Short mmCIF file of N, CA and C and ligand atoms in Angstrom, two decimals:
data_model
loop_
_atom_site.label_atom_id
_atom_site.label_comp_id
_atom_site.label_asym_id
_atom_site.label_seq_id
_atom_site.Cartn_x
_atom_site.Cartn_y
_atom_site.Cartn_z
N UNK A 8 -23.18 -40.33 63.82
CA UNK A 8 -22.66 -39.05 63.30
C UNK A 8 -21.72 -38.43 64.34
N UNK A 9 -20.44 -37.90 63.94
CA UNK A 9 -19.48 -37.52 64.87
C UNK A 9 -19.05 -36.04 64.60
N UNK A 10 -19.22 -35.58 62.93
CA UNK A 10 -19.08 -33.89 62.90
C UNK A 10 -20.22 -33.86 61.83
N UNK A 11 -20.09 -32.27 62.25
CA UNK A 11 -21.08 -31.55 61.57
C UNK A 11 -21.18 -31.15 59.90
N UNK A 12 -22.03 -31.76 59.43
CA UNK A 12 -21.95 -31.65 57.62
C UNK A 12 -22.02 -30.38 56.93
N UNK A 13 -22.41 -29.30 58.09
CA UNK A 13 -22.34 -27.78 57.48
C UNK A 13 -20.87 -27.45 57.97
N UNK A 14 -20.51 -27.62 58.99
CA UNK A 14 -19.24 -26.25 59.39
C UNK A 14 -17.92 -27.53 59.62
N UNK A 15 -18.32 -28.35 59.98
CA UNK A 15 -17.00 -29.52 60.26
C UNK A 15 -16.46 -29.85 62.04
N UNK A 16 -17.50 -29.32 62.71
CA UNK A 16 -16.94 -29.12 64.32
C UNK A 16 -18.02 -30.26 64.56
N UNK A 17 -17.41 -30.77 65.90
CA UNK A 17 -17.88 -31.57 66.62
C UNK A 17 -19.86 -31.66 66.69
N UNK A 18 -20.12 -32.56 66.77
CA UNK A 18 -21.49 -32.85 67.34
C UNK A 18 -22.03 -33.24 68.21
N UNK A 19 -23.24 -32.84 69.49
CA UNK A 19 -23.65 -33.81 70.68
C UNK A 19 -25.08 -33.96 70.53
N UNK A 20 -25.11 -35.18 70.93
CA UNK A 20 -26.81 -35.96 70.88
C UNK A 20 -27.59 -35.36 71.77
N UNK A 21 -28.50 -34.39 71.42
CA UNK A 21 -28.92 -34.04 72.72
C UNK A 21 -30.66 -33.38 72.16
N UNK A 22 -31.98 -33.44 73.06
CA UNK A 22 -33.65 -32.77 72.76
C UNK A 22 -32.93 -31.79 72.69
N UNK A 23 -33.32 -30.99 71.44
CA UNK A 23 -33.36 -29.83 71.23
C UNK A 23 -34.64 -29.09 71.61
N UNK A 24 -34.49 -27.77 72.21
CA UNK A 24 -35.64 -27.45 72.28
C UNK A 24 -36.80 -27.13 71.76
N UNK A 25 -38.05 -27.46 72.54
CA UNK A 25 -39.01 -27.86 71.72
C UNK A 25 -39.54 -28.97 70.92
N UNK A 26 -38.22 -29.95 70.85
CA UNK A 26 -38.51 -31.30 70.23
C UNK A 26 -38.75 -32.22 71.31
N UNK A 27 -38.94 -33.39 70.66
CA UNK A 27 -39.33 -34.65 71.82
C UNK A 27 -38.03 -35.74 71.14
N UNK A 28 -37.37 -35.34 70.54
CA UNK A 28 -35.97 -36.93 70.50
C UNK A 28 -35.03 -36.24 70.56
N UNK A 29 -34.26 -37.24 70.42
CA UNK A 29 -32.69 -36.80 70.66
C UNK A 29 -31.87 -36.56 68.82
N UNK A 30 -31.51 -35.80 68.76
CA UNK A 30 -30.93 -35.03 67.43
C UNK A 30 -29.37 -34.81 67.64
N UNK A 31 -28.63 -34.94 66.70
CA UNK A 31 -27.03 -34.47 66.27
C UNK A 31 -27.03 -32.89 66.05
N UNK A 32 -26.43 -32.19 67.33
CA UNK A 32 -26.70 -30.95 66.97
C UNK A 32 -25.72 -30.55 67.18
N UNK A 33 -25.09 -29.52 66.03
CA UNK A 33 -23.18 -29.08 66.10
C UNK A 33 -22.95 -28.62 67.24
N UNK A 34 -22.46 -27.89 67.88
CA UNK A 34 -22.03 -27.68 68.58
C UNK A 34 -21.08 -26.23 67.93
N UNK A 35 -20.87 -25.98 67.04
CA UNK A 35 -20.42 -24.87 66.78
C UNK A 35 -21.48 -23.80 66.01
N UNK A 36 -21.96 -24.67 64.59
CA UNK A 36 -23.11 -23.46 64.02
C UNK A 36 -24.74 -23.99 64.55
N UNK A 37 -24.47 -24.81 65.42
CA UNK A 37 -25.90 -24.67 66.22
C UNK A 37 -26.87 -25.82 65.09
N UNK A 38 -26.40 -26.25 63.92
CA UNK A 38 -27.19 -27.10 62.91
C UNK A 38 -27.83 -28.08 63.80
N UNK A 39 -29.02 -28.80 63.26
CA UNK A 39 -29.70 -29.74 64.09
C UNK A 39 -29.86 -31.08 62.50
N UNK A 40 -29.29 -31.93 62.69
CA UNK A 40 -28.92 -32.78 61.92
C UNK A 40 -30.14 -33.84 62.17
N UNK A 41 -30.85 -33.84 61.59
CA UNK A 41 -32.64 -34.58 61.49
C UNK A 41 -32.68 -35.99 60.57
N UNK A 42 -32.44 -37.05 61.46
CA UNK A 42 -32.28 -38.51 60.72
C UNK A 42 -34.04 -38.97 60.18
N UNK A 43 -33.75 -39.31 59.37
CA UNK A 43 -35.26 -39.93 58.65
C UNK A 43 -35.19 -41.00 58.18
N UNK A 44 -36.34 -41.42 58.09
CA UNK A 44 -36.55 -43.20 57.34
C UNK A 44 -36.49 -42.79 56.00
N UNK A 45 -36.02 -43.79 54.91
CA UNK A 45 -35.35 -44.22 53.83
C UNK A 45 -36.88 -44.47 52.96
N UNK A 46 -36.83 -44.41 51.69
CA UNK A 46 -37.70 -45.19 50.79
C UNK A 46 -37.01 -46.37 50.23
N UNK A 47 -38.02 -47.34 50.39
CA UNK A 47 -37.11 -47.94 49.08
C UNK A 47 -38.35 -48.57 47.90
N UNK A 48 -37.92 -48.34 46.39
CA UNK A 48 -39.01 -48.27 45.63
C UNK A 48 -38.60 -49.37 44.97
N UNK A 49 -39.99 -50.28 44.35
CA UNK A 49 -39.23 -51.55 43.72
C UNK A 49 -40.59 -52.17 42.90
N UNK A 50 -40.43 -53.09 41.79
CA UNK A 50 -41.69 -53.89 41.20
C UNK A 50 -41.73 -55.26 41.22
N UNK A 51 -42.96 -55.67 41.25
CA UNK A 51 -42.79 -57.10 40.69
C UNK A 51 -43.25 -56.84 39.09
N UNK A 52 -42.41 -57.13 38.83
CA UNK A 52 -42.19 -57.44 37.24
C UNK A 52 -42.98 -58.82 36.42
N UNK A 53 -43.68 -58.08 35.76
CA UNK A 53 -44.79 -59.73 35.14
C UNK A 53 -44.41 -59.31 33.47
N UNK A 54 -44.29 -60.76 33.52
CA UNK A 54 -44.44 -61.21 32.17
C UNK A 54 -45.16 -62.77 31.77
N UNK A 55 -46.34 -62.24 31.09
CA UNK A 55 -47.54 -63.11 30.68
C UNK A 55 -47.62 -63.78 32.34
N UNK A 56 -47.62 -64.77 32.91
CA UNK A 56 -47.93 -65.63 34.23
C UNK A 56 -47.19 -65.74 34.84
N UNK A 57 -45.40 -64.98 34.93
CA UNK A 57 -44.12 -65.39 35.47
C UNK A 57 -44.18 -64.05 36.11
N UNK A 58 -43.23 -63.75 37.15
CA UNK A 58 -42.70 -62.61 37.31
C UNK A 58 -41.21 -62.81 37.19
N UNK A 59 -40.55 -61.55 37.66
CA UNK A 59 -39.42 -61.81 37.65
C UNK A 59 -38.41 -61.25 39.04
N UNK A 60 -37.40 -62.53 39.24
CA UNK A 60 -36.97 -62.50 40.80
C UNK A 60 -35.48 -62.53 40.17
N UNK A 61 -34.91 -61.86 41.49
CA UNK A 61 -33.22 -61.27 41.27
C UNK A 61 -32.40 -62.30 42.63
N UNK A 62 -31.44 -62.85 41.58
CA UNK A 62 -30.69 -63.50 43.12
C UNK A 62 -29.60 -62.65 43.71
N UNK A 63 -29.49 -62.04 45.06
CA UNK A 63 -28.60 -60.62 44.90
C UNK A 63 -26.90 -61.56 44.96
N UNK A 64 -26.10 -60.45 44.42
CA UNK A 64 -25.06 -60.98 44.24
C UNK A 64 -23.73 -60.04 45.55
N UNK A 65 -24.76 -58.97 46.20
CA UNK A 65 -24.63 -57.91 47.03
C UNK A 65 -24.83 -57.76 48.41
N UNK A 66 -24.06 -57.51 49.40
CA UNK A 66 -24.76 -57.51 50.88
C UNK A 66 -25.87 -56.37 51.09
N UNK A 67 -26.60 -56.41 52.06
CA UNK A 67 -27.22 -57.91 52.63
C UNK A 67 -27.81 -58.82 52.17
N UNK A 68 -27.45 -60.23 52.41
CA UNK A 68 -28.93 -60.78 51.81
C UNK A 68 -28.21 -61.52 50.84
N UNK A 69 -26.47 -61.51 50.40
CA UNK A 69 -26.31 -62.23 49.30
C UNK A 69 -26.62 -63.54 49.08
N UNK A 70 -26.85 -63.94 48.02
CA UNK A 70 -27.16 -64.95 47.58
C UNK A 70 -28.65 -65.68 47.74
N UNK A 71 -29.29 -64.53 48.20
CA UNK A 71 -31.19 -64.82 48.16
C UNK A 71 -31.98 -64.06 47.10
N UNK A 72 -33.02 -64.30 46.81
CA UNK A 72 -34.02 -63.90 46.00
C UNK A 72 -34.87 -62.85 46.23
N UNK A 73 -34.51 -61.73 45.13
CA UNK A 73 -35.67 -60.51 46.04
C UNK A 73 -36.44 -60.01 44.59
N UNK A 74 -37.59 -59.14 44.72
CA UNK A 74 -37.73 -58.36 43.74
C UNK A 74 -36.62 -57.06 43.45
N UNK A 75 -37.10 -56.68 42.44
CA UNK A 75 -36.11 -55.66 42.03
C UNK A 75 -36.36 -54.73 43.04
N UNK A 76 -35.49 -53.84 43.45
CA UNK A 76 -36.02 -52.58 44.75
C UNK A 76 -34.39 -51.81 44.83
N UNK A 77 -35.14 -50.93 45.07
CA UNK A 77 -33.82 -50.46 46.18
C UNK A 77 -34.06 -48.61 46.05
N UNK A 78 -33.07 -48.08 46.85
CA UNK A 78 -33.37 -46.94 47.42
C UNK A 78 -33.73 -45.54 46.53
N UNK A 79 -34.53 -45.14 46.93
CA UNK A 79 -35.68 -43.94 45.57
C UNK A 79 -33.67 -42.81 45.96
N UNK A 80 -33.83 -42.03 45.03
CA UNK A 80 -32.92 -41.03 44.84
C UNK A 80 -33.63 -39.67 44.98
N UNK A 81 -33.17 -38.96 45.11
CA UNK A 81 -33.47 -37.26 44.86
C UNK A 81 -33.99 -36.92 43.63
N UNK A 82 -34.66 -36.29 43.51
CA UNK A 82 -35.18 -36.13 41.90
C UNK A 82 -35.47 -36.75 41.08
N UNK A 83 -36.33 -38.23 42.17
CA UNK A 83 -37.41 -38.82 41.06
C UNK A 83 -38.57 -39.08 41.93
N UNK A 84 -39.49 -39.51 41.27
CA UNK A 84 -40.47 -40.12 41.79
C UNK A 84 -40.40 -41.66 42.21
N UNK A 85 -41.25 -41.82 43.29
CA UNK A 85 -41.52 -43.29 43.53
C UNK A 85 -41.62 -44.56 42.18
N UNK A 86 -42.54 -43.91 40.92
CA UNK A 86 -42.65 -44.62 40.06
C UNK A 86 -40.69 -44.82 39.33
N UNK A 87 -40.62 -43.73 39.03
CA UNK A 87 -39.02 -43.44 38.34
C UNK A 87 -38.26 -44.71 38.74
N UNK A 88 -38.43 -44.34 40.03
CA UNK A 88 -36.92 -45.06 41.43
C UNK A 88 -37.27 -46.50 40.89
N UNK A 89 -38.94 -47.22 40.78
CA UNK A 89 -39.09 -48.33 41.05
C UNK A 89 -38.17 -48.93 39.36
N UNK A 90 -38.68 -48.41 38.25
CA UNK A 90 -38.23 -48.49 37.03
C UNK A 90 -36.94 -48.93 36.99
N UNK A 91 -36.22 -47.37 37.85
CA UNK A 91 -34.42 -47.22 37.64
C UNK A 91 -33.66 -48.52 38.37
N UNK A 92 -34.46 -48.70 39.19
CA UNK A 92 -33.63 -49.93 40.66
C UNK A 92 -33.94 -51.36 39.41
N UNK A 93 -35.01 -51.46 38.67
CA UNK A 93 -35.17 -52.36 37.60
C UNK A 93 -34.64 -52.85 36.48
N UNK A 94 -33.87 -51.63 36.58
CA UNK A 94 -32.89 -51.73 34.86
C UNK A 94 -32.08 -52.06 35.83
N UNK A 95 -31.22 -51.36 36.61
CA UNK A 95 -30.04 -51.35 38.01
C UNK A 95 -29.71 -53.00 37.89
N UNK A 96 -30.93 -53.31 38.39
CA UNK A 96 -30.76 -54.64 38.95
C UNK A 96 -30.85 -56.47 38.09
N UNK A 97 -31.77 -55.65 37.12
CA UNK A 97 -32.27 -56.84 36.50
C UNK A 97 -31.93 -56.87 34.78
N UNK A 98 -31.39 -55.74 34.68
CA UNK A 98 -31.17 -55.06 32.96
C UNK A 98 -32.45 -55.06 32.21
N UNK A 99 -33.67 -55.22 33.46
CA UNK A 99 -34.88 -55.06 32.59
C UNK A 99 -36.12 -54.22 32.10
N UNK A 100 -36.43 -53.63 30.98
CA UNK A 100 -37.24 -52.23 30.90
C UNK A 100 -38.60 -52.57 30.77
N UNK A 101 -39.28 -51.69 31.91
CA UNK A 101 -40.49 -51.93 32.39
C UNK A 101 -41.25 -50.90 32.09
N UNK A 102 -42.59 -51.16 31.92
CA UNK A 102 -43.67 -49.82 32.30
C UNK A 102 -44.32 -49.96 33.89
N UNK A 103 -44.06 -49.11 34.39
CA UNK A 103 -44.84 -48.78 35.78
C UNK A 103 -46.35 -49.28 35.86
N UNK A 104 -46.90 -49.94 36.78
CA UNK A 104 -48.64 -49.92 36.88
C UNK A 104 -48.69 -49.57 37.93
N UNK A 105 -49.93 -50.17 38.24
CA UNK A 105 -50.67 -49.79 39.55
C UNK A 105 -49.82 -49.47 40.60
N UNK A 106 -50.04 -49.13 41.66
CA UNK A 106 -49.24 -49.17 43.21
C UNK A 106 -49.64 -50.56 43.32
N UNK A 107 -48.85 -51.11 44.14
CA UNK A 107 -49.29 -52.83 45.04
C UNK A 107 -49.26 -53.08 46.49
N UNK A 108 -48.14 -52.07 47.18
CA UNK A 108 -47.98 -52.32 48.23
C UNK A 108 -47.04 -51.39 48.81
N UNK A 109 -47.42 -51.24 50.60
CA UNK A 109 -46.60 -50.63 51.20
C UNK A 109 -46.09 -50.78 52.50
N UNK A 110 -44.78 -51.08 52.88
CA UNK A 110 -44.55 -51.86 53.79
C UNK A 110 -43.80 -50.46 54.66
N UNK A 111 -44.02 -50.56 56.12
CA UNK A 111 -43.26 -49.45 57.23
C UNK A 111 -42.59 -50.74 57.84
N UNK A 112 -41.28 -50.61 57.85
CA UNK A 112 -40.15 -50.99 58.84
C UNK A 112 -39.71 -50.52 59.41
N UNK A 113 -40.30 -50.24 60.83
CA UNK A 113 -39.41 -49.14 61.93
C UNK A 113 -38.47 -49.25 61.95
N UNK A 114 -38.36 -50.55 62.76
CA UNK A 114 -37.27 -51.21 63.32
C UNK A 114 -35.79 -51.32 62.34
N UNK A 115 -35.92 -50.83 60.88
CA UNK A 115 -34.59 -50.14 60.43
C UNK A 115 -34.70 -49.56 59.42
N UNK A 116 -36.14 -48.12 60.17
CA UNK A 116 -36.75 -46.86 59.36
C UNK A 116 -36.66 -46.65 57.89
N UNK A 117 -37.26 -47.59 57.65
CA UNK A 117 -37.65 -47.83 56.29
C UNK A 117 -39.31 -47.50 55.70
N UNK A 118 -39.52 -47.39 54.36
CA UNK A 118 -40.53 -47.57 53.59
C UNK A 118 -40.52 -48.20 52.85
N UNK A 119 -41.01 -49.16 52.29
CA UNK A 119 -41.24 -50.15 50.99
C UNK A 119 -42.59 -49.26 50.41
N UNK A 120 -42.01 -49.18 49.09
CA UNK A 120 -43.15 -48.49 48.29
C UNK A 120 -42.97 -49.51 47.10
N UNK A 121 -43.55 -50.45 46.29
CA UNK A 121 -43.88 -51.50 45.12
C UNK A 121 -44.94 -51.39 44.36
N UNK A 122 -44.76 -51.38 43.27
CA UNK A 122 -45.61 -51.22 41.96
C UNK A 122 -45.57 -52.61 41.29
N UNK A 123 -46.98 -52.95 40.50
CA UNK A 123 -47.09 -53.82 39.59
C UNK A 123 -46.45 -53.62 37.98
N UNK A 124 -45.44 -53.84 37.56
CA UNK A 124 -44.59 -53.32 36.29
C UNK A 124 -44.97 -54.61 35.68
N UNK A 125 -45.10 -54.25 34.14
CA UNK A 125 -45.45 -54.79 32.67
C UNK A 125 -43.36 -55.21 32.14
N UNK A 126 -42.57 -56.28 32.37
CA UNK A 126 -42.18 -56.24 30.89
C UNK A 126 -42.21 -55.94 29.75
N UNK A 127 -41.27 -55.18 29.39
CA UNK A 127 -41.25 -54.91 27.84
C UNK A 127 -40.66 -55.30 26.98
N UNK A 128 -40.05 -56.51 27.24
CA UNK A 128 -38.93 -57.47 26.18
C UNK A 128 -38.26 -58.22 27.23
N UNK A 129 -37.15 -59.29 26.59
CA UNK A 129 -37.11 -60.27 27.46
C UNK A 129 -35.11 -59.95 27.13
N UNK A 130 -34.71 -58.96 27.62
CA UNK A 130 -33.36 -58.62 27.39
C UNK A 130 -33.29 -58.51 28.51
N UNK A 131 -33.61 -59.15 29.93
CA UNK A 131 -33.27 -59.15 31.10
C UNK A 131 -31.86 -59.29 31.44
N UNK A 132 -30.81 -59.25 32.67
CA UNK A 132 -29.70 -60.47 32.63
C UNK A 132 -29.33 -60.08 33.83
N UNK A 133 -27.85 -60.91 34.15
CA UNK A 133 -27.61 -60.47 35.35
C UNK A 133 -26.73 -59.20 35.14
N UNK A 134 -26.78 -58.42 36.52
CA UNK A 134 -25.68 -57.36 36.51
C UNK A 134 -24.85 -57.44 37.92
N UNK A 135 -24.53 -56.05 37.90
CA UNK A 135 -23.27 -56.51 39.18
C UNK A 135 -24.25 -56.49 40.42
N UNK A 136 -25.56 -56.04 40.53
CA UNK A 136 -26.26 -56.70 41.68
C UNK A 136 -26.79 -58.02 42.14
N UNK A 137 -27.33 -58.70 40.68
CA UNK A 137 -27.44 -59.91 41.16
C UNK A 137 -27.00 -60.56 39.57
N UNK A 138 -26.58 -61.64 40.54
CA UNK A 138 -25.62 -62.70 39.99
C UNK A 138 -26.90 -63.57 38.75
N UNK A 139 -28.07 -63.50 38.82
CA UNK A 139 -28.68 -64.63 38.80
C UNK A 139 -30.24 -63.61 38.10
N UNK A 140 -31.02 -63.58 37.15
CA UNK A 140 -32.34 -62.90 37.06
C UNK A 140 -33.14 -64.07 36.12
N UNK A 141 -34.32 -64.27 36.68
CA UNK A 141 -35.42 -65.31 36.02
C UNK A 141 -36.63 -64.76 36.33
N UNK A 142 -37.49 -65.29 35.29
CA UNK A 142 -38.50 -65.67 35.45
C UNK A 142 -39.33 -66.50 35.84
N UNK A 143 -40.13 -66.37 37.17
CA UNK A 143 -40.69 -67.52 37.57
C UNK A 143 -42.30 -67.65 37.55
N UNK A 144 -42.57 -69.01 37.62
CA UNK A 144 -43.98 -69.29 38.05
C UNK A 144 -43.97 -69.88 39.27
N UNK A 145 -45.39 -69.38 39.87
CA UNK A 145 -45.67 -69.47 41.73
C UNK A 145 -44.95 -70.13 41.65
N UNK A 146 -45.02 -72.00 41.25
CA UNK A 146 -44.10 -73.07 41.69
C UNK A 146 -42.62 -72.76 42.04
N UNK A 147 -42.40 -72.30 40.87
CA UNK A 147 -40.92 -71.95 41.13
C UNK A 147 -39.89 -70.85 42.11
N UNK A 148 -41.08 -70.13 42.53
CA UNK A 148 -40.62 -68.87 43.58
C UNK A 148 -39.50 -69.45 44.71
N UNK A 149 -38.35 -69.01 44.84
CA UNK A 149 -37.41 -69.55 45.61
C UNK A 149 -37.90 -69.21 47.39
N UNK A 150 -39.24 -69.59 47.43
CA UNK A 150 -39.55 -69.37 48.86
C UNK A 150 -39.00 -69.39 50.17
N UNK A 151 -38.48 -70.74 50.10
CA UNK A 151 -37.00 -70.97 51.19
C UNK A 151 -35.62 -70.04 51.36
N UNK A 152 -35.81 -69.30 50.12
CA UNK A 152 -33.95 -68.68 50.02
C UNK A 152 -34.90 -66.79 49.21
N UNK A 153 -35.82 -66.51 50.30
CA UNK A 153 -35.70 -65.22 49.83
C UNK A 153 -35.20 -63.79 50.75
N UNK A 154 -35.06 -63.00 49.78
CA UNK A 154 -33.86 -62.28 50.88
C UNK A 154 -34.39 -60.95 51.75
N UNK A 155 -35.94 -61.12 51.63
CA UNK A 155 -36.54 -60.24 52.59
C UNK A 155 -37.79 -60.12 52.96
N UNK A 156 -38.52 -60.03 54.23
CA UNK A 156 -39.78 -60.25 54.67
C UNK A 156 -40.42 -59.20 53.72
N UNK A 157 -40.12 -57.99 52.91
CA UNK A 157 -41.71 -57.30 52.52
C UNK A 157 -41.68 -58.20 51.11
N UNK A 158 -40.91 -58.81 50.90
CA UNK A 158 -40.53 -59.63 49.27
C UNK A 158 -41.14 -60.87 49.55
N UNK A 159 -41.63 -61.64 50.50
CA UNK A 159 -42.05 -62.70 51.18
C UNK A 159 -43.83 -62.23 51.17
N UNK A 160 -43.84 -61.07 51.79
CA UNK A 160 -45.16 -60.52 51.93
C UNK A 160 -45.86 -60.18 50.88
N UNK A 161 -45.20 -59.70 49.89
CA UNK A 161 -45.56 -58.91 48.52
C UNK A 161 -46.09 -60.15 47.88
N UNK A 162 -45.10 -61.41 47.56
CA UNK A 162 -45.53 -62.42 46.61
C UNK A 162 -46.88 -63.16 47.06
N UNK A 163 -46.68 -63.24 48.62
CA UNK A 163 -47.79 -63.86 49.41
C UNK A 163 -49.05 -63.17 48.85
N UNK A 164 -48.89 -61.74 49.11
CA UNK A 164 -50.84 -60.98 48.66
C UNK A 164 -50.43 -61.53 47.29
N UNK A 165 -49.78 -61.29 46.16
CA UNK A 165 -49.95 -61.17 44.56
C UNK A 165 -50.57 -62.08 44.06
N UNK A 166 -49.87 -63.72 44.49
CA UNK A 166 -50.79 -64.88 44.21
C UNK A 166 -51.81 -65.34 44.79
N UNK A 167 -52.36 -64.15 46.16
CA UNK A 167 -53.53 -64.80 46.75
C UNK A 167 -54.90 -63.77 45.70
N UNK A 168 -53.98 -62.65 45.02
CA UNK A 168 -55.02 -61.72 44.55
C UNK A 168 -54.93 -62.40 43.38
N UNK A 169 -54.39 -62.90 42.80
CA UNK A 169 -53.91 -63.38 41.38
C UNK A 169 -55.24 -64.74 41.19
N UNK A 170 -55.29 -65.09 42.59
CA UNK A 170 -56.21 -66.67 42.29
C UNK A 170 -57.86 -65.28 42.46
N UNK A 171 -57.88 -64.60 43.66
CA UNK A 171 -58.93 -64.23 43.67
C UNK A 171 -59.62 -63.52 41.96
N UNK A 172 -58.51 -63.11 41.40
CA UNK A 172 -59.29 -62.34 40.07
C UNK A 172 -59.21 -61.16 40.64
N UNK A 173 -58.61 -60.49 41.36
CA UNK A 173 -58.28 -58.94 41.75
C UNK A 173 -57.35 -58.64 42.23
N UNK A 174 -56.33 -57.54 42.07
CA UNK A 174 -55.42 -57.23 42.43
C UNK A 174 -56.01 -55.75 43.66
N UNK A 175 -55.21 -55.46 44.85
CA UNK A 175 -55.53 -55.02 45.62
C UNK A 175 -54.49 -54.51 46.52
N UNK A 176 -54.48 -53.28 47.07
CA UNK A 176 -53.38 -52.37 47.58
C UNK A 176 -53.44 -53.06 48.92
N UNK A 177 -51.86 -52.74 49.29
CA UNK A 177 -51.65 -53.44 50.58
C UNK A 177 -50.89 -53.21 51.30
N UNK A 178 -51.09 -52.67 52.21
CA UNK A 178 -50.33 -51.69 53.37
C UNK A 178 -50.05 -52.59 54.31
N UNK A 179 -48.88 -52.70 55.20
CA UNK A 179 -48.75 -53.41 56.34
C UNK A 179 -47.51 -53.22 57.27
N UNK A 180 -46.96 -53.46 58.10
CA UNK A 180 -45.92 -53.08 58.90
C UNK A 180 -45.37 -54.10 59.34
N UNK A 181 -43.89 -54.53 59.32
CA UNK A 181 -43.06 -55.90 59.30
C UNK A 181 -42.00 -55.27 60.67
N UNK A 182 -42.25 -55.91 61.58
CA UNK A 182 -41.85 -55.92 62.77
C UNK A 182 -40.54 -56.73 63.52
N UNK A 183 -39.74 -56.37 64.00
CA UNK A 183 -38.55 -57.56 64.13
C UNK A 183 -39.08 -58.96 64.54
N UNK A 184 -38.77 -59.76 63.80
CA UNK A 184 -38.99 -61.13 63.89
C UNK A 184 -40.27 -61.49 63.71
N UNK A 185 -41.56 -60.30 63.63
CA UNK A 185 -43.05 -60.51 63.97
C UNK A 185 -43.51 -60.01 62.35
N UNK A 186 -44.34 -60.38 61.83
CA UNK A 186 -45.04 -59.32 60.72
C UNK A 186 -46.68 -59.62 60.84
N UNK A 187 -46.51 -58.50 60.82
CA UNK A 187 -48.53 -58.17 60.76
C UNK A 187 -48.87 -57.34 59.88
N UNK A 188 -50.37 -57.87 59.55
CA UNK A 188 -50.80 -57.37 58.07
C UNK A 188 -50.02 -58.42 57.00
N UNK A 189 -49.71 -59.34 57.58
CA UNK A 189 -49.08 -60.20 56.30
C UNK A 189 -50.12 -61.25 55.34
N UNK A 190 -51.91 -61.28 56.24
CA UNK A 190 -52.25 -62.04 55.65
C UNK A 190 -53.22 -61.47 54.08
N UNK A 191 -53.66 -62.16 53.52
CA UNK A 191 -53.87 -61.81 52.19
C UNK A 191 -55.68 -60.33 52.82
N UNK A 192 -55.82 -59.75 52.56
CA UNK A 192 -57.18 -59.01 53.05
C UNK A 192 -57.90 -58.55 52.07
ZN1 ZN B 30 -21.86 -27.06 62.32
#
């Protein structure tokens, strides 16, 4: 950040007082410009024993396999965002279920928030995010070519809960190059 989003004057990185980090603070109307971690809301999408996986057609990550996701907006809910990023991405209309999982990515201040979503017809397709939308079974999960560790993690618990006969919430934290909490619990 280089100016200020209220008045337009310069900005310096500097503890404001009373805080413990370093903040973008104008320098003319005194604003203290407060960076935060991101949501991003998303489902795995089932239909009868398949789910459904998006090949992105978009940076980052083009040309790998993710669930539907992407960043919650202002004036919705977690459930909403996961829905909207679903049609967005996959042209496909879902009902929301359970929560499934929740992933903290410090390391590029993120949230993964994922729900278990129902298909509601099979008018899926591709759009301008991804090039590519199917339905798969375990076998077929593009494991080698997917385009992100909580999407790696997510499928990992689903089919380990899927064999157990229970589905089960799952919190965990994905670390640069490291992930923990990745195993099925
Ligand atoms: Zn200002």
């Amino acid at each position: 950040m280089k100016f200020c989003s209220e008045c337009g004057a310069g900005v310096t990185l500097k503890i404001p007082d009373g805080d413990a980090l370093y903040r973008h603070v104008c320098d003319h109307c005194h604003t203290i410009h407060y960076q935060n971690p991101k949501v991003i809301v998303g489902c795995i999408v089932e239909w009868e024993d398949r789910v459904l996986m998006c090949k992105r057609s978009i940076e980052p990550r083009h040309g790998l396999w993710t669930l539907p996701a992407g960043y919650m907006e202002n004036g919705e809910t977690t459930a909403q965002g996961a829905a909207r990023e679903t049609l967005e991405e996959a042209n496909a209309v879902v009902e929301i279920g359970e929560i499934y999982a929740l992933y903290n990515v410090p390391h590029i201040n993120q949230v993964y928030v994922l729900y278990r979503a129902q298909l509601l017809d099979l008018n899926f397709g591709p759009t301008s995010e991804s090039s590519e939308v199917k339905l798969c079974h375990e076998a077929d999960i593009p494991w080698d070519h997917l385009a992100f560790a909580t999407v790696r993690n997510t499928l990992q618990h689903y089919y380990a809960d899927r064999k157990a006969g229970q589905y089960q919430f799952h919190v965990g934290t994905i670390e640069r190059g490291v992930r923990k909490g990745d195993k099925p619990t």
